[in-house]
Each structure stands twice: as C-alpha cells, then as structure tokens.
Amino acid sequence: MTKKVLLVGNGAREHAIAKKIVESDAKLYSYMSTENPGIADLSRKTILGEMSDFSKLNQFRKVDYAIIGPESPIAFGITNFLEEKLDIPTCSPKQEVARIESSKIFARCLLDAYDIPGNVPYFICRSLRDLEDAVKEFGLKIVIKPDGLTGGKGVRVYGDHFSTFREAKDYARTLLSTSDEFLIEEKKEGKEFSLQVFTDGKKIVPMPLVRDYKRAFENEEGPNTGSMGSYSLAEHTLPFLEKSDIDKAINIMEKTIEALEKQTDLRYKGVLYGQFMKTTDDIYLIEFNVRFGDPEALNVLQLLETDFNELSHQIIDGDLKKASFRPLSTVCTYLVPNGYPTSPRDAQEINIKDSIDIDLYYASVYRTKTSLRTTKSRSIALVGTGRNLEEAREKINKNISKIEGNLHYRKDIGLYL
Ligand code: AMP
Ligand code: GLY
C-alpha cells in the first residue's frame, strides 16, 4: 500500500528530502513555516505553522511516519510529541539525544566523559573571569559560542569576527546578559568536512563525504553564510583526507551514538551529521547536527540508490541495513539574492527557463500569481552530477545562466578543493 509521509521544514534540504519521498512512491504531507513552492507542488496536503508550535500536527494523524528537516523543531521536542502524543513513528531523534546539537556544552562534556577522541580543548565560561582564564590558556585564538541554537549566527571566531580581547569581552558580556554560561574553544585551523550518517542508534551507515563553502564570495572571501555550495566526489571521499582520517571521524560518530544511549537511555535515530576539521596534527569535531546538512543533503540524496522510505523504516524499526550511493561526483551551487548575506534584495523576480536539465531545489522563495520572488535568504540550489567534478561543474555552468534575476552565485564551487 502507498505510504503516507509527513515532512517538516521548508528549505532546499527539505525540497530534496521531499523529492526522495515521492520518488519511492509515497504520498507526501508537509508542515512548513512558509510555503516552499517545490515542496507544496509535491504534497497532497500542506499546513503552515511555527516550528515551535505542534498544535496543528494532529491533522497529520494518518501518516505512516514523519521526518524532520531542520534542527529547531527537533530541539523543541517534535519527535517526542509525534511519537508519544500522536503515535506517529518518526525518523528523527528525540529531544534528549538531540542535545548533542542544541547544547554545545553538553556535546563537549559528553565527548570528555566517554573518552571519545576529537574533542577541541574548551572552557565553560560563567563569568568574565573565566574568559580571562581561557585566554591565559589558549591565547586570543579562540572561538566564542553560545550554548544553544542560534541558527548558525552566534559563533564568533578570532580573526573573523573579533581581533582584540576587548571585543571578545564585549561579546562575552552580551552572552552573559541572556544566559548563565557559554563556551570558549581553542581555535583550530585546517579544512572542514561534513560526515553525515544514517543511524538506528546501534548501527551507522556513512554517506559520501561533502565539503561545503561557507563564504559569500569566491576564493573564500567575504562574510560567512548559510553556505554557498558544496561538492562530493565519485569516490565518496575528499582529496585532502586519508583513509585513517575518515576512520577516525566514523569512530567518533559511533562512539558518540553509543555514549548518547548510555547517557539518556534513548537510542538516537535518524541522521547525525558531524562537522569535522582536519588540521596538521589530527581530526577534530567542530559541531554535531541532528539532521542532514544543508546543502550536504542535496549532494548525497542525489546519489542515494536505496529506497528512502525503506531506509527510514529500517531506522525507525532499529533494523538499519545498508545504503548504496552512485559513484558520481556532485556539485551544488546556491543562487542567492544580490547583497546576501548583509543586505539582501528581497521581492526580486526570478525567471527559470524550462530547458534546465539538472536538479533544481527551491530554498527560500515565494510565489505570487504570476512570478517567483526572492526573500532575504538563499533562493535556489542547482545540483550537477558527473563522472568527475569537472563534468558536474560543467552541468552547473550550462544551466545556471537559465535562471534570471537579481541573483549572485559562486563560480568556484568544486574548483578549490
Ligand atoms: P559551529 O556552529 O559550532 O559549527 O561553528 C560555525 C563555524 O565556526 C564552523 O563551521 C567553523 O568554521 C567555525 N568554528 C567553530 N568552532 C571552531 C573551532 N574550535 N576552531 C575553528 N573554527 C571553528
Ligand atoms: N552545512 C551546514 C549545516 O547544515 O549546518
């Protein structure tokens, strides 16, 4: 019988998940905070509502399972609500284990408590005195992080966001005015990579590794963004990693999932995404996310051969087997409104020619009666695949000019490895 699936979220990542859900012959139901036209077109029914408000979810009682795209509803406990109140099995982690993302202090302490490698030296700060102690130990090369979710906007890195002790202190003061504690980490330098795994809480199935490009402009210049694009290779590895690096990162993920169960008595189910950094001396865990990455989901779902709904059921049932991914390279490029991220031009018209022959995902755009328009966030993602990066990049280049509007994109995604 055709399955009914509820998807929560409304970005390009969720558009890619939606496509996989319907591809394997299921009926899609969607809950979004603002309408993503791509997801809406694939859905049998769409309800709009806040990610922190679960009161409308009972209208989806008849679905076979649910999957949650973004971290915020997971941190608010949407999985607990769907499973415990509505009896809807959910392929995303419960609030208690999701603390691995929603509390950066919890994550660092968990790694320490269970002797998991890859932890960055850190300080939990409860006063300006603690900040001074941290700087005595690490010097000014630190990263200041609020403990909770900030939608990627709260982390301040020495050299990028501040360069004097005074600026660090000002930010620390701001954080202490709204919370009791925050985190200081030693700043590491190296190349970052994204490792996403499917897990049923016991077994993990790694997905192809992805590298994302966070800076707004070419050559890694300009402010940090939600990401301007990403690539993955046909080999499913990355050029700057040895096999031993990947084994270390996988081991950190496995040990973390084990530790989470010991700590909470709950199994972590869904996708766990570790953001890692390879430095000259080792592999470090920068952050955990309790969901697919955006745009990393767009790279890997493009390649996933295993039936997505089947995989979700295996995760829910605690019976995860394996997943196979096509041996192709992928390049994902985001088109963003001109001025993004500092002064993005919203309400700009976008024209997409029909002749586009690669996958296109809507991120944050809205539809009027006659047109598609930008918001202040990223607009559209294109994903090209090929036997190698050059082929994948070529497909992006061939198609991206078929999207017209007051838009900007990086031409070097997949060029600088
Ligand atoms: P997070 O939200 O913790 O992933 O941090 C956002 C970004 O800040 C990361 O993608 C890194 O580029 C940078 N960052 C975070 N922690 C560190 C660290 N300990 N050393 C160097 N860079 C970091
Ligand atoms: N690629 C960054 C994120 O999904 O958080």
PDB file of N, CA and C in Angstrom, residues 35 37 347-352 362 365-374:
ATOM      1  N   GLU A  35       5.657  28.781   2.826  1.00  0.00           N
ATOM      2  CA  GLU A  35       5.498  27.791   1.767  1.00  0.00           C
ATOM      3  C   GLU A  35       6.713  27.721   0.838  1.00  0.00           C
ATOM      4  N   PRO A  37       7.471  26.468  -2.657  1.00  0.00           N
ATOM      5  CA  PRO A  37       6.613  26.065  -3.787  1.00  0.00           C
ATOM      6  C   PRO A  37       6.944  24.671  -4.303  1.00  0.00           C
ATOM      7  N   ALA A 347      12.068  40.308  -2.697  1.00  0.00           N
ATOM      8  CA  ALA A 347      10.960  40.621  -3.619  1.00  0.00           C
ATOM      9  C   ALA A 347      11.411  40.818  -5.061  1.00  0.00           C
ATOM     10  N   GLN A 348      12.584  40.285  -5.388  1.00  0.00           N
ATOM     11  CA  GLN A 348      13.083  40.383  -6.774  1.00  0.00           C
ATOM     12  C   GLN A 348      12.548  39.192  -7.576  1.00  0.00           C
ATOM     13  N   GLU A 349      12.162  39.485  -8.827  1.00  0.00           N
ATOM     14  CA  GLU A 349      11.595  38.418  -9.645  1.00  0.00           C
ATOM     15  C   GLU A 349      12.673  37.452 -10.144  1.00  0.00           C
ATOM     16  N   ILE A 350      12.337  36.159 -10.157  1.00  0.00           N
ATOM     17  CA  ILE A 350      13.262  35.137 -10.688  1.00  0.00           C
ATOM     18  C   ILE A 350      12.577  34.458 -11.866  1.00  0.00           C
ATOM     19  N   ASN A 351      13.295  34.326 -12.970  1.00  0.00           N
ATOM     20  CA  ASN A 351      12.757  33.597 -14.132  1.00  0.00           C
ATOM     21  C   ASN A 351      13.576  32.349 -14.389  1.00  0.00           C
ATOM     22  N   ILE A 352      12.903  31.222 -14.427  1.00  0.00           N
ATOM     23  CA  ILE A 352      13.612  29.960 -14.649  1.00  0.00           C
ATOM     24  C   ILE A 352      13.185  29.398 -15.997  1.00  0.00           C
ATOM     25  N   TYR A 362      14.125  24.591  -4.580  1.00  0.00           N
ATOM     26  CA  TYR A 362      13.796  25.901  -4.034  1.00  0.00           C
ATOM     27  C   TYR A 362      14.276  25.964  -2.593  1.00  0.00           C
ATOM     28  N   VAL A 365      12.030  31.089  -1.436  1.00  0.00           N
ATOM     29  CA  VAL A 365      11.428  31.940  -2.470  1.00  0.00           C
ATOM     30  C   VAL A 365       9.916  31.893  -2.252  1.00  0.00           C
ATOM     31  N   TYR A 366       9.220  32.850  -2.785  1.00  0.00           N
ATOM     32  CA  TYR A 366       7.760  32.756  -2.700  1.00  0.00           C
ATOM     33  C   TYR A 366       7.146  33.002  -4.069  1.00  0.00           C
ATOM     34  N   ARG A 367       5.918  32.475  -4.200  1.00  0.00           N
ATOM     35  CA  ARG A 367       5.256  32.516  -5.483  1.00  0.00           C
ATOM     36  C   ARG A 367       4.111  33.517  -5.413  1.00  0.00           C
ATOM     37  N   THR A 368       4.052  34.413  -6.380  1.00  0.00           N
ATOM     38  CA  THR A 368       2.864  35.251  -6.484  1.00  0.00           C
ATOM     39  C   THR A 368       2.028  34.630  -7.603  1.00  0.00           C
ATOM     40  N   LYS A 369       0.925  35.282  -7.983  1.00  0.00           N
ATOM     41  CA  LYS A 369       0.091  34.712  -9.062  1.00  0.00           C
ATOM     42  C   LYS A 369       0.873  34.553 -10.356  1.00  0.00           C
ATOM     43  N   THR A 370       1.809  35.496 -10.581  1.00  0.00           N
ATOM     44  CA  THR A 370       2.479  35.486 -11.885  1.00  0.00           C
ATOM     45  C   THR A 370       3.985  35.251 -11.821  1.00  0.00           C
ATOM     46  N   SER A 371       4.562  35.260 -10.627  1.00  0.00           N
ATOM     47  CA  SER A 371       6.029  35.174 -10.604  1.00  0.00           C
ATOM     48  C   SER A 371       6.561  34.467  -9.363  1.00  0.00           C
ATOM     49  N   LEU A 372       7.873  34.198  -9.431  1.00  0.00           N
ATOM     50  CA  LEU A 372       8.608  33.635  -8.307  1.00  0.00           C
ATOM     51  C   LEU A 372       9.530  34.736  -7.808  1.00  0.00           C
ATOM     52  N   ARG A 373       9.619  34.910  -6.478  1.00  0.00           N
ATOM     53  CA  ARG A 373      10.392  36.058  -5.986  1.00  0.00           C
ATOM     54  C   ARG A 373      11.335  35.691  -4.848  1.00  0.00           C
ATOM     55  N   THR A 374      12.359  36.521  -4.675  1.00  0.00           N
ATOM     56  CA  THR A 374      13.352  36.266  -3.623  1.00  0.00           C
ATOM     57  C   THR A 374      12.842  36.728  -2.260  1.00  0.00           C
TER      58      THR A 374
END
